[in-house]
């Protein structure tokens, strides 16, 4: 009997502890404002991360594995790959946000920094919000909502909601977030460090978009070439898509086509099929001289916020 009472007591204490923890988290996210994302950024900055980059020797091998027809074309594409440092992203966001808030007369500003994307995947919003708020101590007086539920409880129609992110490729995720905030009667302000032209068009439908630097798409880079050279690149891309099973007759071709991607890598995260052409990501040899099919040359990043999200 004594054992049963002891077990019940332990279960009760466990429930109370869990309830207390929930109250603390709720209080912290709604009223202590920037504390969570600031602490997160500080802790993960201490952990550090392996910066992503390119293995130049492997890239040269990948180029040389191609036939004489395709080798100069893939070499040109490889020369257009840019690597951007995460510190540059934070600097762009800090500068643009400082400029905006210094001119704003609305004291009721809320940062929306959800820890999860709408798709359920991990989000970089919290990490970069913490990075920017660390750079601008005066912003730490503002409130931060870490979920849509928190935002609904904090915001009124007079609130000024701000979303911060590192980069936007298609614009779908940020446009989706903005649409949810539109349902609260608010048109949010979205700040990114880098964006493609297609992302810019998408986000502007639902938000005040404060652009960073533009990420040129493959189609935009090829579009600047003379017509004869452009035709060769179109043939190259279509051959790569055929190898990857991407059909130009597919209903989703506009979303999956290699032409729709930028050629930019960031040091703080490993690219994926949403942000970078798949055949470059895999080091796919489109038309080779030998048996080699793939020569991966991208060094994966061990990202701070990816460590947090695991």
PDB file of C-alpha atoms in Angstrom, residues 12-143:
ATOM      1  CA  UNK A  12       1.599  13.788  -9.352  1.00  0.00           C
ATOM      2  CA  UNK A  13       4.962  15.523  -8.917  1.00  0.00           C
ATOM      3  CA  UNK A  14       5.896  14.583 -12.473  1.00  0.00           C
ATOM      4  CA  UNK A  15       2.670  16.142 -13.781  1.00  0.00           C
ATOM      5  CA  UNK A  16       3.229  19.291 -11.731  1.00  0.00           C
ATOM      6  CA  UNK A  17       6.814  19.569 -12.939  1.00  0.00           C
ATOM      7  CA  UNK A  18       5.670  19.195 -16.529  1.00  0.00           C
ATOM      8  CA  UNK A  19       2.949  21.813 -15.980  1.00  0.00           C
ATOM      9  CA  UNK A  20       5.441  24.209 -14.369  1.00  0.00           C
ATOM     10  CA  UNK A  21       7.842  23.697 -17.293  1.00  0.00           C
ATOM     11  CA  UNK A  22       5.054  24.449 -19.772  1.00  0.00           C
ATOM     12  CA  UNK A  23       4.136  27.642 -17.908  1.00  0.00           C
ATOM     13  CA  UNK A  24       7.780  28.755 -17.839  1.00  0.00           C
ATOM     14  CA  UNK A  25       8.223  28.144 -21.578  1.00  0.00           C
ATOM     15  CA  UNK A  26       4.972  29.971 -22.351  1.00  0.00           C
ATOM     16  CA  UNK A  27       5.938  32.892 -20.116  1.00  0.00           C
ATOM     17  CA  UNK A  28       9.412  33.068 -21.612  1.00  0.00           C
ATOM     18  CA  UNK A  29       8.284  33.046 -25.236  1.00  0.00           C
ATOM     19  CA  UNK A  30       5.531  35.600 -24.759  1.00  0.00           C
ATOM     20  CA  UNK A  31       6.916  38.017 -22.209  1.00  0.00           C
ATOM     21  CA  UNK A  32      10.673  37.657 -21.929  1.00  0.00           C
ATOM     22  CA  UNK A  33      10.691  38.454 -25.623  1.00  0.00           C
ATOM     23  CA  UNK A  34      14.072  37.986 -27.247  1.00  0.00           C
ATOM     24  CA  UNK A  35      15.613  35.914 -24.464  1.00  0.00           C
ATOM     25  CA  UNK A  36      15.056  32.511 -26.118  1.00  0.00           C
ATOM     26  CA  UNK A  37      16.477  33.278 -29.547  1.00  0.00           C
ATOM     27  CA  UNK A  38      19.337  35.318 -28.026  1.00  0.00           C
ATOM     28  CA  UNK A  39      20.328  32.449 -25.739  1.00  0.00           C
ATOM     29  CA  UNK A  40      19.962  29.993 -28.610  1.00  0.00           C
ATOM     30  CA  UNK A  41      22.208  32.077 -30.864  1.00  0.00           C
ATOM     31  CA  UNK A  42      24.811  32.496 -28.120  1.00  0.00           C
ATOM     32  CA  UNK A  43      24.931  28.789 -27.267  1.00  0.00           C
ATOM     33  CA  UNK A  44      25.142  27.684 -30.872  1.00  0.00           C
ATOM     34  CA  UNK A  45      27.791  30.275 -31.680  1.00  0.00           C
ATOM     35  CA  UNK A  46      29.884  28.678 -28.934  1.00  0.00           C
ATOM     36  CA  UNK A  47      29.372  25.254 -30.524  1.00  0.00           C
ATOM     37  CA  UNK A  48      30.396  26.604 -33.921  1.00  0.00           C
ATOM     38  CA  UNK A  49      30.058  24.686 -37.155  1.00  0.00           C
ATOM     39  CA  UNK A  50      31.986  23.330 -40.098  1.00  0.00           C
ATOM     40  CA  UNK A  51      31.588  25.810 -42.936  1.00  0.00           C
ATOM     41  CA  UNK A  52      30.367  24.398 -46.214  1.00  0.00           C
ATOM     42  CA  UNK A  53      32.474  24.921 -49.300  1.00  0.00           C
ATOM     43  CA  UNK A  54      33.672  23.272 -52.494  1.00  0.00           C
ATOM     44  CA  UNK A  55      36.368  20.656 -52.931  1.00  0.00           C
ATOM     45  CA  UNK A  56      38.158  22.232 -55.910  1.00  0.00           C
ATOM     46  CA  UNK A  57      40.122  19.086 -56.809  1.00  0.00           C
ATOM     47  CA  UNK A  58      36.919  17.030 -56.987  1.00  0.00           C
ATOM     48  CA  UNK A  59      35.176  19.765 -58.958  1.00  0.00           C
ATOM     49  CA  UNK A  60      37.995  19.689 -61.541  1.00  0.00           C
ATOM     50  CA  UNK A  61      37.664  15.908 -61.715  1.00  0.00           C
ATOM     51  CA  UNK A  62      33.898  16.225 -62.222  1.00  0.00           C
ATOM     52  CA  UNK A  63      34.477  18.679 -65.083  1.00  0.00           C
ATOM     53  CA  UNK A  64      37.118  16.482 -66.729  1.00  0.00           C
ATOM     54  CA  UNK A  65      34.908  13.376 -66.545  1.00  0.00           C
ATOM     55  CA  UNK A  66      32.603  14.978 -69.126  1.00  0.00           C
ATOM     56  CA  UNK A  67      32.887  14.492 -72.870  1.00  0.00           C
ATOM     57  CA  UNK A  68      34.575  17.092 -75.067  1.00  0.00           C
ATOM     58  CA  UNK A  69      31.142  18.427 -76.011  1.00  0.00           C
ATOM     59  CA  UNK A  70      29.958  19.134 -72.474  1.00  0.00           C
ATOM     60  CA  UNK A  71      33.239  19.844 -70.659  1.00  0.00           C
ATOM     61  CA  UNK A  72      33.466  23.587 -71.487  1.00  0.00           C
ATOM     62  CA  UNK A  73      29.776  24.027 -70.657  1.00  0.00           C
ATOM     63  CA  UNK A  74      29.921  22.438 -67.190  1.00  0.00           C
ATOM     64  CA  UNK A  75      33.199  24.299 -66.545  1.00  0.00           C
ATOM     65  CA  UNK A  76      31.371  27.582 -67.236  1.00  0.00           C
ATOM     66  CA  UNK A  77      28.508  26.601 -64.935  1.00  0.00           C
ATOM     67  CA  UNK A  78      30.980  25.634 -62.189  1.00  0.00           C
ATOM     68  CA  UNK A  79      32.680  29.022 -62.535  1.00  0.00           C
ATOM     69  CA  UNK A  80      29.341  30.703 -61.772  1.00  0.00           C
ATOM     70  CA  UNK A  81      28.878  28.974 -58.398  1.00  0.00           C
ATOM     71  CA  UNK A  82      29.123  31.535 -55.594  1.00  0.00           C
ATOM     72  CA  UNK A  83      29.841  30.877 -51.917  1.00  0.00           C
ATOM     73  CA  UNK A  84      28.306  33.348 -49.481  1.00  0.00           C
ATOM     74  CA  UNK A  85      29.370  33.652 -45.853  1.00  0.00           C
ATOM     75  CA  UNK A  86      26.692  33.516 -43.130  1.00  0.00           C
ATOM     76  CA  UNK A  87      28.186  36.664 -41.570  1.00  0.00           C
ATOM     77  CA  UNK A  88      27.373  38.551 -44.765  1.00  0.00           C
ATOM     78  CA  UNK A  89      23.745  37.417 -44.409  1.00  0.00           C
ATOM     79  CA  UNK A  90      23.576  38.734 -40.829  1.00  0.00           C
ATOM     80  CA  UNK A  91      25.167  42.065 -41.862  1.00  0.00           C
ATOM     81  CA  UNK A  92      22.614  42.588 -44.658  1.00  0.00           C
ATOM     82  CA  UNK A  93      19.690  41.755 -42.371  1.00  0.00           C
ATOM     83  CA  UNK A  94      21.030  43.995 -39.574  1.00  0.00           C
ATOM     84  CA  UNK A  95      21.526  46.990 -41.869  1.00  0.00           C
ATOM     85  CA  UNK A  96      18.109  46.703 -43.535  1.00  0.00           C
ATOM     86  CA  UNK A  97      16.245  46.124 -40.279  1.00  0.00           C
ATOM     87  CA  UNK A  98      17.955  49.009 -38.473  1.00  0.00           C
ATOM     88  CA  UNK A  99      17.075  51.326 -41.342  1.00  0.00           C
ATOM     89  CA  UNK A 100      13.440  50.206 -41.368  1.00  0.00           C
ATOM     90  CA  UNK A 101      12.821  50.386 -37.605  1.00  0.00           C
ATOM     91  CA  UNK A 102      14.524  53.770 -37.233  1.00  0.00           C
ATOM     92  CA  UNK A 103      11.981  55.154 -39.708  1.00  0.00           C
ATOM     93  CA  UNK A 104       9.011  53.286 -38.231  1.00  0.00           C
ATOM     94  CA  UNK A 105       6.660  55.002 -35.790  1.00  0.00           C
ATOM     95  CA  UNK A 106       4.900  51.811 -34.682  1.00  0.00           C
ATOM     96  CA  UNK A 107       6.025  50.825 -31.146  1.00  0.00           C
ATOM     97  CA  UNK A 108       4.101  47.530 -31.248  1.00  0.00           C
ATOM     98  CA  UNK A 109       6.595  45.388 -33.192  1.00  0.00           C
ATOM     99  CA  UNK A 110       6.625  41.594 -32.880  1.00  0.00           C
ATOM    100  CA  UNK A 111       9.276  39.321 -34.384  1.00  0.00           C
ATOM    101  CA  UNK A 112       7.823  36.075 -35.706  1.00  0.00           C
ATOM    102  CA  UNK A 113      10.533  33.399 -35.384  1.00  0.00           C
ATOM    103  CA  UNK A 114       8.917  29.943 -35.614  1.00  0.00           C
ATOM    104  CA  UNK A 115      11.255  27.047 -34.889  1.00  0.00           C
ATOM    105  CA  UNK A 116       9.547  24.878 -37.493  1.00  0.00           C
ATOM    106  CA  UNK A 117       8.703  25.520 -41.127  1.00  0.00           C
ATOM    107  CA  UNK A 118       5.132  25.105 -42.365  1.00  0.00           C
ATOM    108  CA  UNK A 119       6.212  21.865 -44.073  1.00  0.00           C
ATOM    109  CA  UNK A 120       7.392  20.492 -40.715  1.00  0.00           C
ATOM    110  CA  UNK A 121      11.036  20.839 -41.658  1.00  0.00           C
ATOM    111  CA  UNK A 122      13.434  22.734 -39.409  1.00  0.00           C
ATOM    112  CA  UNK A 123      13.529  26.499 -39.767  1.00  0.00           C
ATOM    113  CA  UNK A 124      16.423  28.963 -39.690  1.00  0.00           C
ATOM    114  CA  UNK A 125      14.203  31.871 -38.587  1.00  0.00           C
ATOM    115  CA  UNK A 126      14.962  31.523 -34.871  1.00  0.00           C
ATOM    116  CA  UNK A 127      18.730  31.351 -35.337  1.00  0.00           C
ATOM    117  CA  UNK A 128      18.896  34.388 -37.625  1.00  0.00           C
ATOM    118  CA  UNK A 129      16.460  36.390 -35.497  1.00  0.00           C
ATOM    119  CA  UNK A 130      18.785  35.757 -32.558  1.00  0.00           C
ATOM    120  CA  UNK A 131      21.799  36.754 -34.652  1.00  0.00           C
ATOM    121  CA  UNK A 132      20.256  40.065 -35.711  1.00  0.00           C
ATOM    122  CA  UNK A 133      18.964  40.897 -32.216  1.00  0.00           C
ATOM    123  CA  UNK A 134      22.436  40.175 -30.859  1.00  0.00           C
ATOM    124  CA  UNK A 135      23.813  42.743 -33.312  1.00  0.00           C
ATOM    125  CA  UNK A 136      21.199  45.358 -32.356  1.00  0.00           C
ATOM    126  CA  UNK A 137      20.734  45.441 -28.551  1.00  0.00           C
ATOM    127  CA  UNK A 138      18.057  48.167 -28.859  1.00  0.00           C
ATOM    128  CA  UNK A 139      15.792  45.635 -30.630  1.00  0.00           C
ATOM    129  CA  UNK A 140      15.720  43.367 -27.594  1.00  0.00           C
ATOM    130  CA  UNK A 141      12.842  45.400 -26.167  1.00  0.00           C
ATOM    131  CA  UNK A 142      10.572  43.929 -28.833  1.00  0.00           C
ATOM    132  CA  UNK A 143       8.528  40.784 -28.354  1.00  0.00           C
TER     133      UNK A 143
END
